[in-house]
Short mmCIF file of C-alpha atoms in Angstrom, two decimals:
data_model
loop_
_atom_site.label_atom_id
_atom_site.label_comp_id
_atom_site.label_asym_id
_atom_site.label_seq_id
_atom_site.Cartn_x
_atom_site.Cartn_y
_atom_site.Cartn_z
CA MET A 1 31.18 -9.35 14.09
CA SER A 2 28.69 -6.61 13.29
CA ALA A 3 27.76 -5.66 9.73
CA ARG A 4 29.72 -2.43 9.85
CA GLU A 5 32.90 -4.31 10.83
CA SER A 6 32.96 -6.33 7.63
CA THR A 7 35.94 -5.78 5.37
CA GLU A 8 34.80 -8.10 2.61
CA SER A 9 34.94 -6.65 -0.89
CA ARG A 10 31.74 -5.90 -2.75
CA THR A 11 32.10 -8.84 -5.11
CA GLU A 12 32.63 -11.46 -2.39
CA LEU A 13 29.37 -11.35 -0.44
CA ARG A 14 25.85 -10.78 -1.76
CA LEU A 15 22.53 -10.40 0.02
CA LEU A 16 19.05 -10.41 -1.54
CA ALA A 17 16.00 -9.12 0.35
CA VAL A 18 12.59 -10.04 -1.08
CA HIS A 19 9.77 -7.56 -0.41
CA ALA A 20 6.15 -7.24 -1.48
CA HIS A 21 5.80 -3.48 -2.12
CA PRO A 22 7.90 -0.34 -2.38
CA ASP A 23 8.29 0.96 1.21
CA ASP A 24 8.54 -2.54 2.76
CA GLU A 25 12.32 -2.47 2.32
CA ALA A 26 12.47 0.77 4.35
CA SER A 27 10.37 -0.50 7.28
CA LYS A 28 11.93 -3.98 7.47
CA GLY A 29 15.68 -4.48 7.55
CA ALA A 30 16.70 -1.14 6.09
CA ALA A 31 19.42 -0.33 8.62
CA MET A 32 20.86 -3.83 8.26
CA MET A 33 21.03 -3.47 4.48
CA ALA A 34 22.60 -0.01 4.69
CA ALA A 35 25.19 -1.31 7.16
CA TYR A 36 26.18 -4.24 4.98
CA ALA A 37 26.25 -2.09 1.84
CA ALA A 38 28.54 0.42 3.56
CA ALA A 39 30.78 -2.48 4.58
CA GLY A 40 31.19 -3.59 0.97
CA VAL A 41 28.51 -6.27 0.65
CA ASP A 42 26.50 -6.23 -2.59
CA VAL A 43 22.91 -5.78 -1.40
CA MET A 44 19.84 -5.98 -3.62
CA VAL A 45 16.13 -5.60 -2.91
CA ALA A 46 13.64 -7.42 -5.12
CA THR A 47 10.20 -5.76 -4.99
CA CYS A 48 7.46 -8.09 -6.16
CA THR A 49 4.76 -5.51 -7.00
CA GLY A 50 4.51 -1.82 -7.77
CA GLY A 51 2.21 -1.00 -4.85
CA GLU A 52 -0.28 0.57 -7.23
CA GLN A 53 -3.30 -0.60 -5.18
CA GLY A 54 -2.08 1.24 -2.11
CA SER A 55 -3.68 4.32 -0.57
CA ILE A 56 -1.98 7.59 0.32
CA LEU A 57 -1.35 7.03 4.03
CA ASN A 58 0.49 10.26 4.83
CA PRO A 59 -1.99 13.12 5.44
CA GLY A 60 0.68 15.56 4.30
CA ALA A 61 0.71 13.96 0.85
CA ALA A 62 -3.05 13.64 0.44
CA ASP A 63 -3.30 16.60 -1.94
CA ASP A 64 -0.29 15.66 -4.09
CA PRO A 65 -1.63 15.72 -7.68
CA ALA A 66 1.01 13.20 -8.77
CA GLY A 67 -0.36 10.68 -6.29
CA LYS A 68 -3.87 11.14 -7.60
CA ARG A 69 -2.81 11.07 -11.25
CA ASP A 70 -0.17 8.32 -11.20
CA LEU A 71 0.38 6.67 -7.83
CA ALA A 72 2.33 3.78 -9.38
CA GLY A 73 4.75 6.15 -11.07
CA LEU A 74 5.17 8.22 -7.93
CA ARG A 75 5.90 5.14 -5.86
CA ARG A 76 8.61 4.16 -8.33
CA ARG A 77 10.27 7.52 -7.80
CA GLU A 78 9.94 7.11 -4.06
CA MET A 79 11.56 3.69 -4.30
CA GLU A 80 14.53 5.10 -6.21
CA ALA A 81 15.06 7.73 -3.50
CA ALA A 82 14.92 5.05 -0.79
CA ARG A 83 17.36 2.87 -2.70
CA ALA A 84 19.82 5.76 -2.92
CA ALA A 85 19.44 6.50 0.81
CA LEU A 86 20.39 2.91 1.67
CA GLY A 87 23.15 2.57 -0.92
CA ILE A 88 21.76 -0.67 -2.34
CA ARG A 89 20.64 -2.10 -5.67
CA HIS A 90 17.03 -2.73 -6.63
CA ARG A 91 14.98 -4.82 -9.05
CA TRP A 92 11.25 -4.78 -9.81
CA LEU A 93 9.75 -8.24 -10.39
CA GLY A 94 6.79 -6.72 -12.23
CA PHE A 95 3.68 -8.22 -10.63
CA ALA A 96 0.40 -6.38 -10.03
CA ASP A 97 -0.36 -5.31 -6.47
CA SER A 98 -3.16 -7.38 -4.92
CA GLY A 99 -4.38 -4.70 -2.53
CA LEU A 100 -5.48 -5.40 1.04
CA PRO A 101 -9.07 -6.71 0.98
CA GLU A 102 -11.33 -5.26 3.66
CA GLY A 103 -14.95 -5.80 4.60
CA ASP A 104 -17.26 -8.65 5.54
CA PRO A 105 -17.36 -10.65 3.43
CA LEU A 106 -13.94 -9.88 1.99
CA PRO A 107 -13.99 -8.89 -1.69
CA GLU A 108 -12.22 -10.97 -4.28
CA LEU A 109 -8.66 -10.05 -5.16
CA PRO A 110 -8.08 -8.31 -8.51
CA PHE A 111 -7.79 -10.61 -11.51
CA GLY A 112 -4.18 -11.38 -12.39
CA CYS A 113 -2.70 -9.93 -9.21
CA PHE A 114 0.44 -11.24 -7.56
CA ALA A 115 -1.29 -13.17 -4.79
CA LEU A 116 -3.39 -15.16 -7.29
CA GLN A 117 -0.49 -16.30 -9.46
CA PRO A 118 0.41 -20.00 -9.55
CA LEU A 119 3.53 -20.45 -7.43
CA GLU A 120 5.85 -21.43 -10.27
CA ARG A 121 4.78 -18.44 -12.36
CA ALA A 122 5.19 -16.08 -9.39
CA ALA A 123 8.57 -17.52 -8.41
CA ALA A 124 10.14 -17.72 -11.88
CA PRO A 125 11.32 -14.06 -12.04
CA LEU A 126 12.85 -14.37 -8.59
CA VAL A 127 14.59 -17.65 -9.47
CA LYS A 128 15.97 -15.91 -12.55
CA LEU A 129 17.21 -13.01 -10.41
CA VAL A 130 18.80 -15.37 -7.86
CA ARG A 131 20.65 -17.16 -10.67
CA GLU A 132 21.81 -13.85 -12.09
CA PHE A 133 22.68 -12.01 -8.85
CA ARG A 134 23.92 -15.14 -7.00
CA PRO A 135 23.18 -14.13 -3.41
CA HIS A 136 24.72 -16.03 -0.54
CA VAL A 137 21.89 -14.93 1.79
CA ILE A 138 18.17 -14.41 1.15
CA VAL A 139 15.95 -12.51 3.59
CA SER A 140 12.16 -12.36 3.46
CA TYR A 141 9.03 -12.68 5.61
CA ASP A 142 7.67 -15.55 7.68
CA GLU A 143 4.60 -17.60 6.77
CA ASN A 144 2.31 -14.80 7.97
CA GLY A 145 4.05 -12.30 5.73
CA GLY A 146 5.04 -10.22 8.76
CA TYR A 147 1.39 -9.21 8.73
CA PRO A 148 -1.35 -10.97 6.77
CA HIS A 149 -1.37 -9.01 3.52
CA PRO A 150 -1.85 -11.39 0.56
CA ASP A 151 1.19 -9.97 -1.26
CA HIS A 152 3.39 -10.41 1.81
CA ILE A 153 2.32 -14.02 2.14
CA MET A 154 3.04 -14.63 -1.55
CA ALA A 155 6.43 -12.87 -1.22
CA HIS A 156 7.24 -15.36 1.54
CA LYS A 157 6.23 -18.26 -0.69
CA VAL A 158 8.30 -17.16 -3.69
CA ALA A 159 11.35 -16.45 -1.52
CA VAL A 160 11.21 -19.96 -0.03
CA GLU A 161 10.64 -21.45 -3.49
CA ALA A 162 13.58 -19.56 -4.99
CA PHE A 163 15.87 -20.57 -2.11
CA SER A 164 14.87 -24.20 -2.63
CA ALA A 165 14.83 -24.32 -6.43
CA ALA A 166 17.49 -21.96 -7.77
CA GLY A 167 20.30 -24.44 -7.17
CA ASP A 168 18.58 -27.29 -9.02
CA PRO A 169 19.38 -27.21 -12.77
CA GLU A 170 16.35 -29.41 -13.47
CA ARG A 171 13.93 -26.80 -12.14
CA TYR A 172 12.95 -23.52 -13.78
CA LYS A 173 14.82 -24.30 -16.97
CA GLY A 174 15.52 -21.30 -19.13
CA THR A 175 16.07 -18.94 -16.19
CA GLY A 176 19.84 -19.14 -16.07
CA GLU A 177 22.63 -21.24 -14.63
CA ALA A 178 21.82 -22.84 -11.27
CA TRP A 179 22.95 -21.02 -8.12
CA GLU A 180 22.39 -22.31 -4.58
CA PRO A 181 22.02 -19.65 -1.88
CA LEU A 182 23.52 -20.67 1.44
CA LYS A 183 21.26 -19.16 4.11
CA LEU A 184 17.58 -18.19 4.37
CA TYR A 185 16.35 -15.76 7.04
CA TYR A 186 12.97 -14.39 8.03
CA ASP A 187 12.83 -10.76 9.10
CA ARG A 188 11.55 -10.02 12.61
CA ALA A 189 10.69 -6.33 12.21
CA PHE A 190 7.66 -6.93 14.45
CA ASN A 191 9.73 -8.51 17.22
CA PRO A 192 7.67 -8.02 20.43
CA GLU A 193 10.81 -7.95 22.57
CA ARG A 194 12.05 -4.88 20.69
CA PHE A 195 8.76 -3.02 21.02
CA ARG A 196 8.60 -3.89 24.71
CA ALA A 197 12.14 -2.60 25.33
CA LEU A 198 11.41 0.68 23.52
CA HIS A 199 8.11 1.06 25.35
CA VAL A 200 9.82 0.69 28.75
CA ALA A 201 12.58 3.14 27.75
CA LEU A 202 10.08 5.78 26.66
CA GLU A 203 8.06 5.50 29.84
CA ALA A 204 11.23 5.62 31.96
CA ALA A 205 12.16 8.85 30.19
CA GLY A 206 8.74 10.33 30.91
CA LEU A 207 7.75 10.20 27.25
CA GLN A 208 4.52 8.92 25.75
CA SER A 209 4.85 5.48 24.19
CA PRO A 210 2.95 4.65 20.98
CA TYR A 211 3.52 0.95 21.58
CA ALA A 212 1.12 0.26 24.46
CA GLU A 213 -1.77 -0.68 22.20
CA ARG A 214 0.42 -2.91 20.04
CA LEU A 215 1.81 -4.73 23.08
CA ALA A 216 -1.69 -5.21 24.48
CA ALA A 217 -2.80 -6.66 21.16
CA TRP A 218 -0.07 -9.27 21.39
CA GLN A 219 -1.42 -10.25 24.79
CA GLU A 220 -4.88 -10.76 23.33
CA ALA A 221 -5.11 -11.85 19.70
CA ASP A 222 -7.00 -9.48 17.40
CA THR A 223 -9.57 -11.65 15.63
CA GLU A 224 -9.87 -9.06 12.86
CA GLY A 225 -6.23 -9.60 11.94
CA HIS A 226 -5.25 -5.94 12.21
CA GLN A 227 -2.19 -6.64 14.36
CA PRO A 228 0.73 -8.85 13.33
CA PRO A 229 0.20 -12.47 14.40
CA ALA A 230 2.33 -13.89 17.17
CA PRO A 231 5.85 -14.61 15.88
CA LEU A 232 6.32 -18.12 14.54
CA HIS A 233 10.11 -18.21 14.82
CA PRO A 234 12.52 -17.08 17.55
CA THR A 235 15.29 -14.57 17.03
CA THR A 236 18.52 -16.37 16.17
CA THR A 237 20.49 -13.47 14.72
CA GLN A 238 20.88 -9.84 15.75
CA VAL A 239 22.77 -7.56 13.37
CA GLU A 240 24.16 -4.44 15.01
CA CYS A 241 23.29 -1.55 12.72
CA GLY A 242 22.44 1.40 14.96
CA ASP A 243 24.85 3.68 13.10
CA PHE A 244 22.50 3.38 10.10
CA PHE A 245 19.17 4.22 11.75
CA GLU A 246 19.31 7.68 10.16
CA ALA A 247 19.75 6.09 6.71
CA ARG A 248 16.76 3.88 7.46
CA ASP A 249 14.70 6.92 8.47
CA GLU A 250 15.73 8.75 5.29
CA ALA A 251 14.56 5.76 3.26
CA LEU A 252 11.26 5.71 5.16
CA ARG A 253 10.69 9.43 4.52
CA SER A 254 11.41 8.84 0.84
CA HIS A 255 8.13 6.90 0.68
CA ARG A 256 6.18 10.07 1.27
CA THR A 257 2.82 8.71 0.13
CA GLN A 258 3.04 5.82 2.58
CA VAL A 259 4.90 7.12 5.64
CA ASP A 260 3.84 10.01 7.85
CA PRO A 261 7.03 11.80 9.00
CA GLU A 262 5.24 12.55 12.30
CA GLY A 263 4.00 9.00 12.69
CA PHE A 264 4.68 5.68 14.37
CA PHE A 265 8.03 4.92 12.76
CA PHE A 266 9.62 8.07 14.19
CA ALA A 267 8.26 7.90 17.75
CA VAL A 268 11.66 6.97 19.20
CA SER A 269 14.79 8.95 18.34
CA PRO A 270 17.63 7.10 16.61
CA GLN A 271 19.83 7.88 19.62
CA MET A 272 17.44 6.22 22.07
CA GLN A 273 17.08 3.25 19.75
CA ARG A 274 20.87 2.90 19.62
CA GLU A 275 20.95 2.84 23.42
CA VAL A 276 18.05 0.44 23.87
CA TRP A 277 17.97 -1.84 20.82
CA PRO A 278 20.82 -1.21 18.32
CA TRP A 279 20.04 -4.36 16.33
CA GLU A 280 17.71 -5.68 13.68
CA ASP A 281 16.44 -9.17 14.38
CA TYR A 282 16.22 -12.26 12.19
CA SER A 283 15.35 -15.95 12.34
CA LEU A 284 17.69 -18.35 10.57
CA ILE A 285 15.37 -20.80 8.82
CA GLU A 286 17.77 -22.85 6.71
CA SER A 287 21.54 -22.95 6.41
CA ARG A 288 23.66 -24.95 4.02
CA VAL A 289 26.79 -24.02 5.96
CA GLU A 290 27.74 -24.70 9.55
CA THR A 291 26.98 -21.89 11.97
CA VAL A 292 26.58 -21.46 15.70
CA LEU A 293 23.53 -19.81 17.23
CA PRO A 294 22.98 -17.11 18.30
CA GLU A 295 24.61 -15.13 15.48
CA THR A 296 25.57 -11.49 15.03
CA ASP A 297 26.17 -11.72 11.27
CA LEU A 298 23.93 -12.99 8.47
CA PHE A 299 27.10 -14.24 6.76
CA ALA A 300 28.29 -16.30 9.74
CA GLY A 301 29.65 -19.58 8.37
CA ILE A 302 30.09 -18.07 4.89
CA ARG A 303 32.94 -15.63 5.47
#
């Protein structure tokens, strides 16, 4: 069963996606979340940091005075627009963005930032949210963070910790009544098979592919770490959500400071993507219910 075929009521199924920065929810799993939300699932994104250490990555927004004056505030407004585009709920966890260190040697991370927090301190707000929201499914990044940004790696750690600890009343006392999520997934937004399929489709259509360099990088590891590391986990679950690629793109464009509307994310039309790869891909890491792989539904075994 695909996400859009669900007839469950909004109060019966709940999904929590854990992300590092505003805009991550739009580039990783957005169509899946929009599809489930439209089908009546209660979907929430938890954003660990405010993204205030980020740069303005869209040349068209480089002269925006709001971005220069108050990037953190502008990114909050962008996040609200993305949330509305996807039809989901959202919660800030309130940590300081760690930034992406660059140079040789790498500079130290900012004092007090998310990536430098002790695990229990970093995970406590998420455990509290899990106990309040009571998700059946949690989705986050793999051990590499999808790509090796310190906040992405910490988001992975706190998601795993919350999945493990939220159901134990002896842990994280004072953060609410225990709730045990049933399934933990890692997002595979950087699935090489997907990029390869889109690359072949573009070339077959006589169109220029922006993916050649990325695919070559997967063939030969980039020692500087600029490309996502090789995937650590296979795809176990493909959620059909092609009808919501436009909602995903609207959410991406909402993050105007971070996403160039003429850039990489929009190189393939939604229609071609629906024809070639109408899914978003996930790895099932832990399940407390019986399920059979491969899956087409993150709630398989729960419904």
